[in-house]
mmCIF file of C-alpha atoms in Angstrom:
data_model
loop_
_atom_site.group_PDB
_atom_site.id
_atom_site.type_symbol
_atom_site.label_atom_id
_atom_site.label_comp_id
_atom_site.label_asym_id
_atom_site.label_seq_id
_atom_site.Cartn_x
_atom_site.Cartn_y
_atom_site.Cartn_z
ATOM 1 C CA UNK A 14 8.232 -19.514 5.873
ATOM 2 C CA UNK A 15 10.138 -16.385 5.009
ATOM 3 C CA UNK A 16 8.036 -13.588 4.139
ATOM 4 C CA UNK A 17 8.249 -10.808 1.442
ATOM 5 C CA UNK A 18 7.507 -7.647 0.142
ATOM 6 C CA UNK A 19 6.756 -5.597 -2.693
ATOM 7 C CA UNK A 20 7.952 -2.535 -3.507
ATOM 8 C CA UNK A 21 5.740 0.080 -6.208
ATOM 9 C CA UNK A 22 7.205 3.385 -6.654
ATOM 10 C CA UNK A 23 4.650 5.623 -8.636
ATOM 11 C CA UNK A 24 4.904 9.266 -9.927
ATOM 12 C CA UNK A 25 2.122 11.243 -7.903
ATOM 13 C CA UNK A 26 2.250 14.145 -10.293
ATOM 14 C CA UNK A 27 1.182 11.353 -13.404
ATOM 15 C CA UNK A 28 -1.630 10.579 -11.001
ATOM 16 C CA UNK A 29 -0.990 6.920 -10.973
ATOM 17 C CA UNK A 30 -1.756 6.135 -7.463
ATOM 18 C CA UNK A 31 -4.820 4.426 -8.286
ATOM 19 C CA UNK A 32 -3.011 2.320 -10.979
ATOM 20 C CA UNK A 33 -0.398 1.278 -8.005
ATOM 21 C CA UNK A 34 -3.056 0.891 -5.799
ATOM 22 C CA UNK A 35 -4.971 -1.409 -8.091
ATOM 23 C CA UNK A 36 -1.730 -3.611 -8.567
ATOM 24 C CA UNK A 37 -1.036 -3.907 -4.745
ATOM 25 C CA UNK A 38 -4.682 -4.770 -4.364
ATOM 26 C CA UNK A 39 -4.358 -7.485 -6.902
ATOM 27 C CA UNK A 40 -0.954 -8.687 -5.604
ATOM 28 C CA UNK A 41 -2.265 -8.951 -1.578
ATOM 29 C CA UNK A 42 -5.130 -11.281 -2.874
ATOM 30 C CA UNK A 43 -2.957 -13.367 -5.548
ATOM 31 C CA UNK A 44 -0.063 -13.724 -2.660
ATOM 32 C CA UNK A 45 -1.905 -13.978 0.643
ATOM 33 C CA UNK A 46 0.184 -16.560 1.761
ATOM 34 C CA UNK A 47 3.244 -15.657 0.398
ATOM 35 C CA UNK A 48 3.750 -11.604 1.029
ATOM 36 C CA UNK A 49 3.645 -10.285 4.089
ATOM 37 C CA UNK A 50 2.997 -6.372 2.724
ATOM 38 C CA UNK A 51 3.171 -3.960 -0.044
ATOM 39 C CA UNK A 52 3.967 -0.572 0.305
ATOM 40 C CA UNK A 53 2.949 2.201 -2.080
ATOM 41 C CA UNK A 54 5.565 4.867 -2.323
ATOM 42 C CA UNK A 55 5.239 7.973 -3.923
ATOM 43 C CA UNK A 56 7.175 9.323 -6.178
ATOM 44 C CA UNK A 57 8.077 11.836 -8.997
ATOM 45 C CA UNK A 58 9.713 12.208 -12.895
ATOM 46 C CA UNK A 59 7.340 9.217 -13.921
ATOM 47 C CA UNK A 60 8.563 6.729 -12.433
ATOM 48 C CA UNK A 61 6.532 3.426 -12.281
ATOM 49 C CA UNK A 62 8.848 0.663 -10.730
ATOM 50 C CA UNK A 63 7.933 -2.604 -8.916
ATOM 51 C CA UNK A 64 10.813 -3.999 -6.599
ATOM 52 C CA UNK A 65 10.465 -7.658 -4.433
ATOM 53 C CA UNK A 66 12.372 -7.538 -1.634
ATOM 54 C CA UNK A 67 14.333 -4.145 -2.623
ATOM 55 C CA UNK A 68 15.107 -5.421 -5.780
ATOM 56 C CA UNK A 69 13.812 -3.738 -9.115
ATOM 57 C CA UNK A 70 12.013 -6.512 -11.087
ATOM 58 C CA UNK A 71 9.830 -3.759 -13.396
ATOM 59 C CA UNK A 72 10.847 -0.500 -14.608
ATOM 60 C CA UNK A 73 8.354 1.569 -16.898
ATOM 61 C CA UNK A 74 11.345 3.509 -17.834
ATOM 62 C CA UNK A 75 13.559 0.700 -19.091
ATOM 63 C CA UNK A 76 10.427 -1.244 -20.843
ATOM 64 C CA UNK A 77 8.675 2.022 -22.250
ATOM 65 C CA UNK A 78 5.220 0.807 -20.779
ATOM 66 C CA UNK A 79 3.269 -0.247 -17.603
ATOM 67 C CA UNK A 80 3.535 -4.067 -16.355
ATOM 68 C CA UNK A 81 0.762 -6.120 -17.605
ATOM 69 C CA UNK A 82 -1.080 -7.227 -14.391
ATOM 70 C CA UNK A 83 -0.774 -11.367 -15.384
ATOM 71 C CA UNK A 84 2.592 -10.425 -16.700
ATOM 72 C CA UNK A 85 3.397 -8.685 -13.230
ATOM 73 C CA UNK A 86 1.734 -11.294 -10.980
ATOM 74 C CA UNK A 87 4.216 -13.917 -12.793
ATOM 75 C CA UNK A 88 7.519 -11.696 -12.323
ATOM 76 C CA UNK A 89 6.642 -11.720 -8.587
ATOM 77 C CA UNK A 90 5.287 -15.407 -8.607
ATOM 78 C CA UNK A 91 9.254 -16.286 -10.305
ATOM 79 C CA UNK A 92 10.839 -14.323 -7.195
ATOM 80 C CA UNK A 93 8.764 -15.405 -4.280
ATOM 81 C CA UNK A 94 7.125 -18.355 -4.949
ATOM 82 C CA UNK A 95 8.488 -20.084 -8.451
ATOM 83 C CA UNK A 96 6.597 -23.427 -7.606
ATOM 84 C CA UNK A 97 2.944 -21.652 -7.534
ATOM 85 C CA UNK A 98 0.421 -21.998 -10.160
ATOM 86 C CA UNK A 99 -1.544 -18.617 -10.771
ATOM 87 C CA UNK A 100 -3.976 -20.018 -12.361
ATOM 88 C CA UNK A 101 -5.612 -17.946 -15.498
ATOM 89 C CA UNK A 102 -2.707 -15.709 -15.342
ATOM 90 C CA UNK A 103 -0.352 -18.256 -16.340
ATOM 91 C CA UNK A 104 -2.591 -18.707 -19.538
ATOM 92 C CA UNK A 105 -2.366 -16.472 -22.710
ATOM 93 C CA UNK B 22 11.984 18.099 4.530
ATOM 94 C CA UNK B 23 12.394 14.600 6.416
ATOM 95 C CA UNK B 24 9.398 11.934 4.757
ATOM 96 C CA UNK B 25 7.599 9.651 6.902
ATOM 97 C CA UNK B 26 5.917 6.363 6.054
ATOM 98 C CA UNK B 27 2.377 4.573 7.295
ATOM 99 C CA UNK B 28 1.679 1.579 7.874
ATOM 100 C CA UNK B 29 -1.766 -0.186 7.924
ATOM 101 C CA UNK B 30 -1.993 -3.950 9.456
ATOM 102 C CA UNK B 31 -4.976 -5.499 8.988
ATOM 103 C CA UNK B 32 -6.442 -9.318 9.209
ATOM 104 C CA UNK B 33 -6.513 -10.442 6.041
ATOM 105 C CA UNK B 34 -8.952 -13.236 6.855
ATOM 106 C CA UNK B 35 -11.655 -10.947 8.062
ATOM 107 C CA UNK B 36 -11.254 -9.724 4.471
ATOM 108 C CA UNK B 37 -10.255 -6.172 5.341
ATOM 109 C CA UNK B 38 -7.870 -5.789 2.836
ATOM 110 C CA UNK B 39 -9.986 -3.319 0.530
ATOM 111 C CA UNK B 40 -11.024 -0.755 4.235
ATOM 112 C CA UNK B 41 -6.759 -1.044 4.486
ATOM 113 C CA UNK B 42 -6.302 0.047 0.867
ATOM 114 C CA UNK B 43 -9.198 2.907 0.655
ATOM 115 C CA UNK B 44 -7.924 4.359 4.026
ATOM 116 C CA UNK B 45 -3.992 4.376 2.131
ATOM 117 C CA UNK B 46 -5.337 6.091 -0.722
ATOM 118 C CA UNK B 47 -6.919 8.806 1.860
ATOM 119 C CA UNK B 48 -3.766 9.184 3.540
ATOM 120 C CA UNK B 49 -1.669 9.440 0.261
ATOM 121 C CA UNK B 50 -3.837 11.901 -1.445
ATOM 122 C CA UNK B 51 -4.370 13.920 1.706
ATOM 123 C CA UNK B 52 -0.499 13.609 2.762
ATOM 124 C CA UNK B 53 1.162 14.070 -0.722
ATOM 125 C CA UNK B 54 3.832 16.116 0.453
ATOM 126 C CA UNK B 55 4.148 14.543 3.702
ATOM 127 C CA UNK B 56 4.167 10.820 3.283
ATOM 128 C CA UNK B 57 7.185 9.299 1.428
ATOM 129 C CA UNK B 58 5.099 6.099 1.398
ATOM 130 C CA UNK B 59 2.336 3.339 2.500
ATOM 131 C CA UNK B 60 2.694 0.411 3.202
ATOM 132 C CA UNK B 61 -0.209 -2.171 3.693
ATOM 133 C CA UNK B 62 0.797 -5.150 5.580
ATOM 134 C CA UNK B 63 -1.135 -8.841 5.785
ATOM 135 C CA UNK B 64 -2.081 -10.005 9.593
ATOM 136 C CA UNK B 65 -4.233 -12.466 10.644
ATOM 137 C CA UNK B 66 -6.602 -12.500 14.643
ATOM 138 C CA UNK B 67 -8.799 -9.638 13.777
ATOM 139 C CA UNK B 68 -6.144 -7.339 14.047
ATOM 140 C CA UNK B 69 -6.058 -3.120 12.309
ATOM 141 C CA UNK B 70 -3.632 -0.933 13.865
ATOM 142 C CA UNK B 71 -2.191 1.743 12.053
ATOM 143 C CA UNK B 72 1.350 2.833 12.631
ATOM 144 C CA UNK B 73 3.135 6.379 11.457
ATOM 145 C CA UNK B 74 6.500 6.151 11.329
ATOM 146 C CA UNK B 75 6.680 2.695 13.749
ATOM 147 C CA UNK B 76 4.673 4.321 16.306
ATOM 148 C CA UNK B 77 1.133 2.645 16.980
ATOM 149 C CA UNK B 78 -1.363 5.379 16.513
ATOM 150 C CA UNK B 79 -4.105 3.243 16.233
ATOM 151 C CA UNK B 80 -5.233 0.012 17.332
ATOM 152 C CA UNK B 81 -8.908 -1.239 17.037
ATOM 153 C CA UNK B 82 -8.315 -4.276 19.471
ATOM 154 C CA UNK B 83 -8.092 -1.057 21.809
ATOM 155 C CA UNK B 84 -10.524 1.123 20.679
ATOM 156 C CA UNK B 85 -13.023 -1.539 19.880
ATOM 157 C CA UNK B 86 -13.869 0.016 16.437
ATOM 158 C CA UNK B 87 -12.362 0.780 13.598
ATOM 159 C CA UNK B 88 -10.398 4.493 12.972
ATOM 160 C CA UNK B 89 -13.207 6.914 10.915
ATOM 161 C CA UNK B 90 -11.297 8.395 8.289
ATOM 162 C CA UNK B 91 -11.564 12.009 9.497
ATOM 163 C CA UNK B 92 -9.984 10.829 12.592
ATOM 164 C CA UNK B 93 -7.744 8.916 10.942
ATOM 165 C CA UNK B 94 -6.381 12.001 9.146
ATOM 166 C CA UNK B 95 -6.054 14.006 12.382
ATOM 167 C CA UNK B 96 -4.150 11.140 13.810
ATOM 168 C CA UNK B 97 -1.775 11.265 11.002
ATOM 169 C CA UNK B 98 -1.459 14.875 10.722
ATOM 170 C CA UNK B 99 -0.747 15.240 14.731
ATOM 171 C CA UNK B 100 2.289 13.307 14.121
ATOM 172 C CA UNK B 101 3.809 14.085 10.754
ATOM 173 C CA UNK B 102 2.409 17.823 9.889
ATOM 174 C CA UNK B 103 0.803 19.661 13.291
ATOM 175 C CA UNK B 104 0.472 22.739 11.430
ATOM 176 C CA UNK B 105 -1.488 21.451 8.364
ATOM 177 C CA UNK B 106 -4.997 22.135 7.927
ATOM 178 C CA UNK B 107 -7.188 19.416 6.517
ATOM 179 C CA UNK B 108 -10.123 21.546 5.432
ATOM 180 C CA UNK B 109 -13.584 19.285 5.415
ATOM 181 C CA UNK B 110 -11.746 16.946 7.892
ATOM 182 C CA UNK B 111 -10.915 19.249 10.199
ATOM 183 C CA UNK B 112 -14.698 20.527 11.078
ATOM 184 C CA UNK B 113 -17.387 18.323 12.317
#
């Protein structure tokens, strides 16, 4: 099985490393089978962007707000693994 | 300045995952100039090594322990910023 990788790009002067960190935390348990790493790269301007595989699935910039962590969880479920149920996050 | 990346591999079924992410919010907040990014990969067989740029800097199947985060620091610092004092990390 291929394997993938997520991508989220976080301003350090904001101070949202913890919020990144938090997501990839949530992300590695969710998609143990299905990611093979997550890489937390700093970054400036506030930027807050989540990429799969290099490409740019969630940009604070363009929505005007952080990724909802269910709402995040299903962007990366539709890119990597479209067939797997997440269970409460696929609810409400 | 040229950025450099780390990379922590741990084995996710030993349930490691959370020592990974601690020690790459260490390294980020201590390396914020430094480190372009972290990346925290999934492995399976027991396995932690810690790369800086590729290079293996740490591997516990070698040491037969796990890196202490002081040391870790050090480790990182040798490689990416010799001249860089880490203050509390660098004494005792």
């Amino acid at each position: 099985m291929s394997k993938h990788n997520v991508t989220i790009e976080y301003c350090k002067m904001c101070r949202w490393m913890m919020r990144a960190s938090w997501m990839a935390q949530e992300l590695l348990i969710t998609f143990d089978e299905e990611l093979d790493e997550v890489t937390l790269r700093q970054g400036t301007g506030g930027i807050y962007n989540v990429y799969v595989n290099d490409k740019l699935i969630f940009s604070r910039k363009e929505q005007g707000r952080f990724p909802e962590i269910t709402e995040l969880k299903q962007l990366v479920r539709d890119h990597i693994a479209p067939d797997k149920s997440l269970g409460h996050s696929d609810k409400g």
